[in-house]
CSV table of C-alpha atoms and ligand atoms in Angstrom, one decimal:
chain,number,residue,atom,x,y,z
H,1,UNK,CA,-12.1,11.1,32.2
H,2,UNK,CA,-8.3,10.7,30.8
H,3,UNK,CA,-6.4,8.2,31.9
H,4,UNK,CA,-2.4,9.2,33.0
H,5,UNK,CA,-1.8,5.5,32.8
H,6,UNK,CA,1.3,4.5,30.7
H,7,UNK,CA,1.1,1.3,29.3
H,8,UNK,CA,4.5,-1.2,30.7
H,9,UNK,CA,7.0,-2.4,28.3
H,10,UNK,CA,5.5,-5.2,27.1
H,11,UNK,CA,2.2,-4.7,26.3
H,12,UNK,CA,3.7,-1.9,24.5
H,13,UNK,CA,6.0,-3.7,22.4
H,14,UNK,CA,3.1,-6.4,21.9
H,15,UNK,CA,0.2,-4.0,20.8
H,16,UNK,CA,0.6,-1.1,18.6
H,17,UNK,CA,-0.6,1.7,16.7
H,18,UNK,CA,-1.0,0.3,13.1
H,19,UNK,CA,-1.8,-2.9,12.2
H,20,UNK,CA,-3.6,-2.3,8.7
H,21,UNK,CA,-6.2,-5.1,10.3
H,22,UNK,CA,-9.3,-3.2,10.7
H,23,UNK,CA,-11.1,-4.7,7.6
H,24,UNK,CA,-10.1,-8.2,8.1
H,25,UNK,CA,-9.6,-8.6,11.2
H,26,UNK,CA,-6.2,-10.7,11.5
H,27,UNK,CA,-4.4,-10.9,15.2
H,28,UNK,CA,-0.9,-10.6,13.4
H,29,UNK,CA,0.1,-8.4,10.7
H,30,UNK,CA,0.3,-9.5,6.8
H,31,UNK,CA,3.5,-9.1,5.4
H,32,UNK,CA,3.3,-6.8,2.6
H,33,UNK,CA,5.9,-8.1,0.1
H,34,UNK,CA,4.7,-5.3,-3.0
H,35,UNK,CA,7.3,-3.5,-4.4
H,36,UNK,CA,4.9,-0.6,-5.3
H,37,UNK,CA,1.7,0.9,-4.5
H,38,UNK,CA,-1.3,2.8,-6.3
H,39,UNK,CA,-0.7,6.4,-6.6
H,40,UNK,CA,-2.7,8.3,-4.1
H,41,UNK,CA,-3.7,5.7,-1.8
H,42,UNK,CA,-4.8,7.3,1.5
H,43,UNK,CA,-2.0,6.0,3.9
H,44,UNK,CA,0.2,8.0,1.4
H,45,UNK,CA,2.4,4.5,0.6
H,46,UNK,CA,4.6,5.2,-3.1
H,47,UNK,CA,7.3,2.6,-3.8
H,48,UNK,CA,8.9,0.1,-0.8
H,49,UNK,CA,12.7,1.9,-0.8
H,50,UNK,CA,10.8,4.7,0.4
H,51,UNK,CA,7.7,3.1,3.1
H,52,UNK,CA,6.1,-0.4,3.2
H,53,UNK,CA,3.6,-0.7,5.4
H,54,UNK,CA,6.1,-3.4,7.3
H,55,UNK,CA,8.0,-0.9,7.9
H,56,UNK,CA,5.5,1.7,9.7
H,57,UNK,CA,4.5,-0.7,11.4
H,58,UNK,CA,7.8,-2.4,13.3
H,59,UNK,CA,8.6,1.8,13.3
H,60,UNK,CA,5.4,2.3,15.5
H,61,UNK,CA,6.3,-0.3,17.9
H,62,UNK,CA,10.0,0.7,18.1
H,63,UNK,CA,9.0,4.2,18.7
H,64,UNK,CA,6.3,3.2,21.4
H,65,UNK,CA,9.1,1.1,23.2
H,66,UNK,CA,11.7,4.0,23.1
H,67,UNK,CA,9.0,6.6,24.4
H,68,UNK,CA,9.4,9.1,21.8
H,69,UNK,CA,7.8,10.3,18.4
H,70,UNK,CA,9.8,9.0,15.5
H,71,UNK,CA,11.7,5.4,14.3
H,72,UNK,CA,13.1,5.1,10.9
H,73,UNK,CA,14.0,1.3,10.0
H,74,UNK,CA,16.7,0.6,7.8
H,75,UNK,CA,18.3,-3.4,6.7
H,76,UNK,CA,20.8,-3.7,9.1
H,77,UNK,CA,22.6,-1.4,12.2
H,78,UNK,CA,25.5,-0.1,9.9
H,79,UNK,CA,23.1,1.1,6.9
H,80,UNK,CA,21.1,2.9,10.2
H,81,UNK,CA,25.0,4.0,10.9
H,82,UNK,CA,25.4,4.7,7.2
H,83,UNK,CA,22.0,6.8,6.9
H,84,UNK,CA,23.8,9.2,9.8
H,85,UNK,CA,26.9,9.7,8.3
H,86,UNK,CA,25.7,10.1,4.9
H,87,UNK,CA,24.4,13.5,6.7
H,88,UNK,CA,27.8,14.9,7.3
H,89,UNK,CA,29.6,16.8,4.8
H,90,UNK,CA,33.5,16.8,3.8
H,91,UNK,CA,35.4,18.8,6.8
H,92,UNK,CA,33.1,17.5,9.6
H,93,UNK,CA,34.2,16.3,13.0
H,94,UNK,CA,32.6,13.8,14.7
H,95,UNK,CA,33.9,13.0,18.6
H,96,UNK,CA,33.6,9.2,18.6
H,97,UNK,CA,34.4,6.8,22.1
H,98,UNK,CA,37.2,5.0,21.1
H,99,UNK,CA,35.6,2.1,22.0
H,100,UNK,CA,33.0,1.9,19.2
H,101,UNK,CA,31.4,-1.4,17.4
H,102,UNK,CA,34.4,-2.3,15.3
H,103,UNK,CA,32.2,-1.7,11.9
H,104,UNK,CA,31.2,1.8,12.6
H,105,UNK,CA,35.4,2.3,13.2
H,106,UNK,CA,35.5,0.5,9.5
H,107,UNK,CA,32.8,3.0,8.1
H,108,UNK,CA,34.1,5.6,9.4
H,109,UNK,CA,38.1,5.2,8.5
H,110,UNK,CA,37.7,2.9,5.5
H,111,UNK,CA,34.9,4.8,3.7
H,112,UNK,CA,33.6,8.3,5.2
H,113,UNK,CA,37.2,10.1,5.4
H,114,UNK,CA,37.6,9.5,1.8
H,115,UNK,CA,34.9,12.4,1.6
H,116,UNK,CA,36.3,13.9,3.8
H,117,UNK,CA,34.8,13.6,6.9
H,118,UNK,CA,37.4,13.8,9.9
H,119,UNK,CA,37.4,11.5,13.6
H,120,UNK,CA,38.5,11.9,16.4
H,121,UNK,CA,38.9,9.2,19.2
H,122,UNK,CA,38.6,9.8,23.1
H,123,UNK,CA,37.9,7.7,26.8
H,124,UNK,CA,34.6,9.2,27.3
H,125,UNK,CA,35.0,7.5,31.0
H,126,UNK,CA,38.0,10.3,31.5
H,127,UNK,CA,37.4,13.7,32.4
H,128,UNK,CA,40.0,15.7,29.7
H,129,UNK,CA,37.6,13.9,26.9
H,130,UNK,CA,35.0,15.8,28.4
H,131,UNK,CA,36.9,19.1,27.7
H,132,UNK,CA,37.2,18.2,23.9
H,133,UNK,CA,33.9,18.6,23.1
H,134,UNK,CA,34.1,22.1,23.7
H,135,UNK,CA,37.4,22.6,22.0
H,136,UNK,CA,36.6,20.7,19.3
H,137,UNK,CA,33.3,21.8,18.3
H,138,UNK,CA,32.3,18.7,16.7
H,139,UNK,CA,29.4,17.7,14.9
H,140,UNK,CA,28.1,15.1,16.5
H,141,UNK,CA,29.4,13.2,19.1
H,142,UNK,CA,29.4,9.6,18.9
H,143,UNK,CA,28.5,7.2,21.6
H,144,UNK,CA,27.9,3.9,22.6
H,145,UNK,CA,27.3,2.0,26.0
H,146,UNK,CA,28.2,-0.4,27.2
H,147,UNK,CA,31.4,-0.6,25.1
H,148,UNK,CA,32.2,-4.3,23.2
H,149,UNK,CA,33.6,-6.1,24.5
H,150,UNK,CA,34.8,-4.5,27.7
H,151,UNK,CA,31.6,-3.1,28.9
H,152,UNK,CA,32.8,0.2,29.9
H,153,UNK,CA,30.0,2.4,30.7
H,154,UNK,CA,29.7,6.2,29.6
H,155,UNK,CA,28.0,8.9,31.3
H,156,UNK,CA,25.6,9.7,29.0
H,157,UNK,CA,23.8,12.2,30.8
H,158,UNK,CA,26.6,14.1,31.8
H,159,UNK,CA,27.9,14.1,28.0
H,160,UNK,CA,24.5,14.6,26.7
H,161,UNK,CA,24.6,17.8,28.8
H,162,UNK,CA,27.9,19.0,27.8
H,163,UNK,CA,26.7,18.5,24.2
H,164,UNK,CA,23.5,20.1,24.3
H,165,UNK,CA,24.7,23.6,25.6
H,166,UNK,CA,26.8,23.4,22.6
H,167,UNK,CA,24.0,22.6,20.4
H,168,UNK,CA,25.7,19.0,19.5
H,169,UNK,CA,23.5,16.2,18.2
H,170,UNK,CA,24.3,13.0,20.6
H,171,UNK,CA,24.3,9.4,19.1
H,172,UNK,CA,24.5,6.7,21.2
H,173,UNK,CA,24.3,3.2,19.7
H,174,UNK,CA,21.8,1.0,22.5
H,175,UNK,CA,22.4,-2.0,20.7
H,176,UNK,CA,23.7,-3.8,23.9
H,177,UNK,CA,20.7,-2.6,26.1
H,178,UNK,CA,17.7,-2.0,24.1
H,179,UNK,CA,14.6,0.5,25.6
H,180,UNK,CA,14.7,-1.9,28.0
H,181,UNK,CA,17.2,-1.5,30.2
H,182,UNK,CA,18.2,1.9,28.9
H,183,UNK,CA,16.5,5.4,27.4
H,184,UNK,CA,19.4,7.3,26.0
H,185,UNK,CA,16.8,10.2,24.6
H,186,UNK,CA,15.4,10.5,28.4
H,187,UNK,CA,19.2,11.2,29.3
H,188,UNK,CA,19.5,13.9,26.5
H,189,UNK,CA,20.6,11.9,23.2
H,190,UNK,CA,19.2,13.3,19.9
H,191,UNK,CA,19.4,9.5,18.6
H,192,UNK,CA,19.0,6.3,19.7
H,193,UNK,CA,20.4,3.6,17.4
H,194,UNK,CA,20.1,0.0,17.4
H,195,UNK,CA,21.1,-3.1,15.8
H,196,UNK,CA,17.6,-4.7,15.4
H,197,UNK,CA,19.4,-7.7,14.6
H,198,UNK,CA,20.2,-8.4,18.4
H,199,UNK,CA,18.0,-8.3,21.1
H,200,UNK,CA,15.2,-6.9,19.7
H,201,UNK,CA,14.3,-9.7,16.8
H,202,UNK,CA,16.3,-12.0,19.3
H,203,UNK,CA,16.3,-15.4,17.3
H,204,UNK,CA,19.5,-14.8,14.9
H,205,UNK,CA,17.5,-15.2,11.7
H,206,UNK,CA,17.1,-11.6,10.5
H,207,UNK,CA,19.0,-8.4,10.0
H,208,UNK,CA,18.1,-4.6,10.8
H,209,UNK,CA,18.8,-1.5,12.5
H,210,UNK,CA,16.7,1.3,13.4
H,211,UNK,CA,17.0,5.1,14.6
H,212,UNK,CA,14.9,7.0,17.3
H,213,UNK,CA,14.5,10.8,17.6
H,214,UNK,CA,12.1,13.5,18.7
H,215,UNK,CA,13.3,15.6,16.6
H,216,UNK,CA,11.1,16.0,13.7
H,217,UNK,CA,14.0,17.4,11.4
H,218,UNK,CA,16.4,14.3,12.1
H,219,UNK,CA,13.2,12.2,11.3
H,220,UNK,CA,12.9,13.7,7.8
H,221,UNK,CA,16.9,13.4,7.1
H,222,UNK,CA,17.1,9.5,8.3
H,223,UNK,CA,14.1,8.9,6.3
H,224,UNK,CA,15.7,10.8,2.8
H,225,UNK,CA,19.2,8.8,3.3
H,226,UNK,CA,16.7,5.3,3.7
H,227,UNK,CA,15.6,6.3,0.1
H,228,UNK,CA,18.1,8.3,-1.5
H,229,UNK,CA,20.5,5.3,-0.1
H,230,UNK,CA,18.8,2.1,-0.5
H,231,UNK,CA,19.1,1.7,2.7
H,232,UNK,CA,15.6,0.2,3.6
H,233,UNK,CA,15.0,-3.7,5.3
H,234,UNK,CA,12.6,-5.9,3.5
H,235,UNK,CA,9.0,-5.9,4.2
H,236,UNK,CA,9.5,-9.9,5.7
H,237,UNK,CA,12.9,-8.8,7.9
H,238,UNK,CA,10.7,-6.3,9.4
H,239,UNK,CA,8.1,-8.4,10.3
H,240,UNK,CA,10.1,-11.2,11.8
H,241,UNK,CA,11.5,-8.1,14.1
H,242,UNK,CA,8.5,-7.1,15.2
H,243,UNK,CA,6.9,-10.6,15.9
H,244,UNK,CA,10.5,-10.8,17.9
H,245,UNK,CA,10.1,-7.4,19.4
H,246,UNK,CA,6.9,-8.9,20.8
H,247,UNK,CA,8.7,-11.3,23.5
H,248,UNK,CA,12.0,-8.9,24.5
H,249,UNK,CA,11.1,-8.2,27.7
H,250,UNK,CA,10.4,-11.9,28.4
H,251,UNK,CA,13.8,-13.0,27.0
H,252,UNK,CA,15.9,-9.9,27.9
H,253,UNK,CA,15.1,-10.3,31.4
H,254,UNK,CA,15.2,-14.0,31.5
H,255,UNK,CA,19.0,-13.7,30.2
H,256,UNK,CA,19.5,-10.9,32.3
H,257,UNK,CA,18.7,-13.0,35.4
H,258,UNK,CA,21.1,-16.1,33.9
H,259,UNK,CA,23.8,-13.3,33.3
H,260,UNK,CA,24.2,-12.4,37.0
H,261,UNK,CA,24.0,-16.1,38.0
H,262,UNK,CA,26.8,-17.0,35.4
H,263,UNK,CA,29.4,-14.0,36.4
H,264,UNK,CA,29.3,-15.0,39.5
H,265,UNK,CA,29.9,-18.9,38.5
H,266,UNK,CA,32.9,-17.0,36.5
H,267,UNK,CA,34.3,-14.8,39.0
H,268,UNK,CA,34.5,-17.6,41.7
H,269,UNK,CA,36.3,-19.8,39.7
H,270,UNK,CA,39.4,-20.4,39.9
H,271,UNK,CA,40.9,-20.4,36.0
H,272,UNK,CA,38.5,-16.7,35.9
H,273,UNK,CA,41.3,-13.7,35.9
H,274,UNK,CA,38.7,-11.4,36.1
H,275,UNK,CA,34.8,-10.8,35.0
H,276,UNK,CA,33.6,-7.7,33.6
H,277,UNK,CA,29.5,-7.3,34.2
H,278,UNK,CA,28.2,-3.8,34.3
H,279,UNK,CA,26.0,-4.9,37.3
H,280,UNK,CA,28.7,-6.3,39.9
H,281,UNK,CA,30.6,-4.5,42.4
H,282,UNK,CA,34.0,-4.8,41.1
H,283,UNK,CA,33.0,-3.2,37.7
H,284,UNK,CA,35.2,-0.1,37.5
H,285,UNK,CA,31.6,2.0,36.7
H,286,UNK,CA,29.3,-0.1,39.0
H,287,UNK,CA,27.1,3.1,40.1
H,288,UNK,CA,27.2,5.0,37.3
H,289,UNK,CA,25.8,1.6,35.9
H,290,UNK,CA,23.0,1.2,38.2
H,291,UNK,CA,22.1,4.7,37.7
H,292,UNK,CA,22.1,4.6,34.1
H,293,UNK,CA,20.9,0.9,33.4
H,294,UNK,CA,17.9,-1.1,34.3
H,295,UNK,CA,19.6,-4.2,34.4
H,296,UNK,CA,23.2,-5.2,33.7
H,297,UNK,CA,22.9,-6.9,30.0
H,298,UNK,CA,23.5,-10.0,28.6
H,299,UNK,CA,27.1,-9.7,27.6
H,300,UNK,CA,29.6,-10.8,30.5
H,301,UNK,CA,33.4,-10.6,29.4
H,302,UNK,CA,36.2,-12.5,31.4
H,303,UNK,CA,39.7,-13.0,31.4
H,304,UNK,CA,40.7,-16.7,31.6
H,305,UNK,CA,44.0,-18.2,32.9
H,306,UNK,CA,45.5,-19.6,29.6
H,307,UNK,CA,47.3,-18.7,26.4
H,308,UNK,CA,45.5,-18.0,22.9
H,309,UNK,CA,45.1,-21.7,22.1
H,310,UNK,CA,44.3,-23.1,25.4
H,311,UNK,CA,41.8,-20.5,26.0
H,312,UNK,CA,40.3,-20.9,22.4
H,313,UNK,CA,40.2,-24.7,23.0
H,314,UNK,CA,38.2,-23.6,26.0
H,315,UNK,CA,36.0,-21.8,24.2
H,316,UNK,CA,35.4,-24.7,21.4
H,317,UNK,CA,34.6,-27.1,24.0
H,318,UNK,CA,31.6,-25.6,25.0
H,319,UNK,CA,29.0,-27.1,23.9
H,320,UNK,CA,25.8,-24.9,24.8
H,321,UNK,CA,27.1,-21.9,23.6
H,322,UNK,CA,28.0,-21.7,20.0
H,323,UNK,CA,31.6,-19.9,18.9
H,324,UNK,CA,29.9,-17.2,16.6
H,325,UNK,CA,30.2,-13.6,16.4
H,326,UNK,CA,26.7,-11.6,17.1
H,327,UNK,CA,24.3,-11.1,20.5
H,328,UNK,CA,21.2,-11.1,21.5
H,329,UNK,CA,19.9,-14.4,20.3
H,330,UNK,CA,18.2,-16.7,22.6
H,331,UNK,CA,20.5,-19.4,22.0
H,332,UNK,CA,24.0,-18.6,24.0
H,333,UNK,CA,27.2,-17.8,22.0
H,334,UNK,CA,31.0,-17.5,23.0
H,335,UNK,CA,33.2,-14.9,21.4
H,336,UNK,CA,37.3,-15.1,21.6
H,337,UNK,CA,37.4,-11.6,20.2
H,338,UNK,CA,41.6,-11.8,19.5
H,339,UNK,CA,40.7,-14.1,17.0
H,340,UNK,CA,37.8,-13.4,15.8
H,341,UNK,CA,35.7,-9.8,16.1
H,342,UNK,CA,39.0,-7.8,16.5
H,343,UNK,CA,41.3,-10.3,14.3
H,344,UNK,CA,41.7,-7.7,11.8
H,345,UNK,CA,42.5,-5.0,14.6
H,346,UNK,CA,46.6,-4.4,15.0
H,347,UNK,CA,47.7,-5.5,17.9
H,348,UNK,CA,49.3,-2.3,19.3
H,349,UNK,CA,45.7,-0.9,19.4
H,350,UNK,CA,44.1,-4.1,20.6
H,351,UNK,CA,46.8,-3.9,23.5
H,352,UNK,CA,45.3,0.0,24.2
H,353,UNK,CA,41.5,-1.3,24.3
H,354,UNK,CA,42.5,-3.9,26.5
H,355,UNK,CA,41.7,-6.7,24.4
H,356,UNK,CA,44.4,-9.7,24.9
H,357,UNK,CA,44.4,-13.2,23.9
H,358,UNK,CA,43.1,-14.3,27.2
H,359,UNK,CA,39.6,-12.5,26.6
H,360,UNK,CA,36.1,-14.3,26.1
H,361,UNK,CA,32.8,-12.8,25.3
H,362,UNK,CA,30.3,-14.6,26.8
H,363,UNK,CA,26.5,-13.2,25.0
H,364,UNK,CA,24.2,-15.6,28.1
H,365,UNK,CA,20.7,-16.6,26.0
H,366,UNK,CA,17.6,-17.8,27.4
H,367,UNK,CA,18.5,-21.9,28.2
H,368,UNK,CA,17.5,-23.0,31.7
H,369,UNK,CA,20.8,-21.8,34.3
H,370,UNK,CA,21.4,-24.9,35.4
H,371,UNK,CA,22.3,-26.5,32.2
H,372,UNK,CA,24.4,-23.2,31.0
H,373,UNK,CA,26.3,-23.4,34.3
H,374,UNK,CA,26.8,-27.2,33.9
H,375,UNK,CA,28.4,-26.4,30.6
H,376,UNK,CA,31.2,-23.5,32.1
H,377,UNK,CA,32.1,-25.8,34.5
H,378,UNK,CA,33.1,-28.3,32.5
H,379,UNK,CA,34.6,-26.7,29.7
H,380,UNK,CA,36.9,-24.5,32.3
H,381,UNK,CA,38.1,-27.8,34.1
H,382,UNK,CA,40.4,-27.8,30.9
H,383,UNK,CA,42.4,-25.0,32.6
H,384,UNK,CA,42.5,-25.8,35.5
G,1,LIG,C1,25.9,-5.7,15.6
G,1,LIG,C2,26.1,-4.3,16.0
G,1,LIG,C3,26.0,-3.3,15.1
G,1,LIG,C4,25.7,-3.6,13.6
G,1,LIG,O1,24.5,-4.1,13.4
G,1,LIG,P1,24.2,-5.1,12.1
G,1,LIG,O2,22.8,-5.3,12.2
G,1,LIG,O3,25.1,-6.3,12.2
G,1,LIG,O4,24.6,-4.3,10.9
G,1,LIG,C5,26.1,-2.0,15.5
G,1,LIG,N1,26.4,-1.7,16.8
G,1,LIG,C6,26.5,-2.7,17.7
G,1,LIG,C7,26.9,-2.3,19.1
G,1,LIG,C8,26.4,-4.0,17.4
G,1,LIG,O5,26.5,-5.0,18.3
């Protein structure tokens, strides 16, 4: 008889399909640092820029935790971001949120419109953006949710909708949700992108992005650009991923359950403004959030009662949570994003993405609540 079962989340993303261990034996996979591989061996390997078996492997697992048929690894989230836009051509369009990860704006501006590849920006949360993908025809449309750091949430499905009556390819970038609190190909995306580096490896000691599809032809172009690029990971990145992969559920949900604990802490407090979470009532998408998510994230944004310096004096004092860009780590990190992710961003445009001096990017990690809580409290009494 066949079994309907699914597997769950994590035993997915603990066992998978290759493992290259049926001869020896071994529990966890070797790391297979050759650079190149005996012509016609039977698991079709050639030279590591183009497949390792490192790479198949964290690829298997990725692609067993998304639910769908392919993963193509690359070294970090922008070359995955690079391997997609090296698959426009000079005079494409792409419809991006205007709230994208800052370095896929960079890409995009700094590098890609040299050859001629065009942007435009919209509120995917408003309904006139909407109309713009059919007037615009664009070749892909660009998405990711939630935003950074304001943790807007899209409508994915509905866009995905829109898009695929027009026959337009759907990106979102699931960095800040991994499979595990969110599908975008089940709500109609063509690809799934993430920043491997985050969540998924989870411990802030390697870097790597990676691509999901079902679509067989989007497999085959994401896996050309990882070649014809050089945009592959190394064979000992990708197994540190997927021996972090292995605990996500454990950690994710574990900072998960700190996060709702700590935006509460925040939005009772009396030197809090405001706290941005996707998962409270007062965030401005709340249902579309509950609907869309599994859980609210990690990332909790909030407005504190005090000018640049006294607010990043706050953030210094902390002493739990290191002042450091990046997510997803177990350890806890703070983020003043006016002086330090969006620095570089004029101030006219930080003012339109709602991004003022008084912001703080809290990414929660896996320490015990009570000692995390302990820590707010005390370094907020300086604002008080
Ligand atoms: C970090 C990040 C990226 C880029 O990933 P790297 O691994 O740092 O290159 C892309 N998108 C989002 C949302 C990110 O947070």
């Amino acid at each position: 008889m066949k079994s309907h079962h699914t597997q769950g989340f994590s035993t997915r993303s603990i066992h998978h399909g290759e493992t290259f261990s049926a001869s020896t034996g071994t529990v966890m996979p070797p790391i297979f640092p050759s650079s190149t591989f005996a012509h016609g061996n039977s698991e079709g390997f050639d030279y590591t820029r183009s497949g390792n078996p490192n790479f198949r492997i964290l690829e298997s697992v990725l692609a067993s935790i998304e639910e769908c048929k392919f993963s193509t690894v690359f070294a970090s989230g922008v070359s995955a971001i690079t391997a997609v836009a090296s698959t426009f051509k000079s005079g494409d369009v792409v419809l991006c949120e205007e709230n994208l990860y800052g370095c896929t704006v960079r890409l995009f501006e700094q590098v890609f419109e040299k050859f001629g590849l065009k942007t435009i920006w919209v509120d995917f949360t408003s309904a006139a953006s909407l109309q713009q993908i059919k007037k615009t025809k664009p070749s892909m449309i660009w998405i990711e949710s939630p935003t950074n750091p304001l943790l807007k949430i899209i409508d994915l499905r509905r866009i995905c909708e829109l898009a695929n009556t027009e026959k337009i390819p759907v990106i979102v970038d699931n960095t800040f949700c991994t499979a595990l609190l969110q599908t975008p190909l089940q709500l109609g995306a063509t690809l799934s992108l993430t920043s491997t580096t985050k969540y998924i490896n989870g411990h802030s000691d390697a870097l790597g992005g990676s691509i999901c599809t079902n679509d067989e032809n989007w497999k085959k172009r994401l896996d050309f650009a990882q070649k014809a690029l050089g945009l592959h990971p190394s064979p000992f990145d990708c197994w540190l991923i997927t021996r972090g992969v292995k605990t996500l559920s454990l950690r994710l949900n574990k900072q998960v359950r700190n996060s709702i604990a700590l935006a509460d802490q925040l939005a009772n407090h009396p030197a809090v403004r405001w706290v941005r979470y996707p998962f409270r009532q007062d965030h401005p998408q709340y249902n579309l959030a509950l609907k869309q998510m599994k859980g609210g994230g990690a990332i909790i944004t909030a407005n504190l009662k005090g000018d640049q310096a006294r607010v990043y004096s706050t953030c210094k004092s902390l002493k739990l949570f290191t002042m450091a860009e990046s997510l997803g780590g177990v350890e806890s990190l703070v983020c003043h994003p006016a002086t330090m992710t969006h620095a570089s961003v004029n101030a006219d445009v930080k003012y339109q993405l709602g991004i003022d001096d008084s912001l703080v990017r809290f990414s929660i990690g896996c320490e015990d609540l009570e000692d995390l809580s302990l820590d707010i409290k005390d370094a907020l009494k300086q604002l008080l």
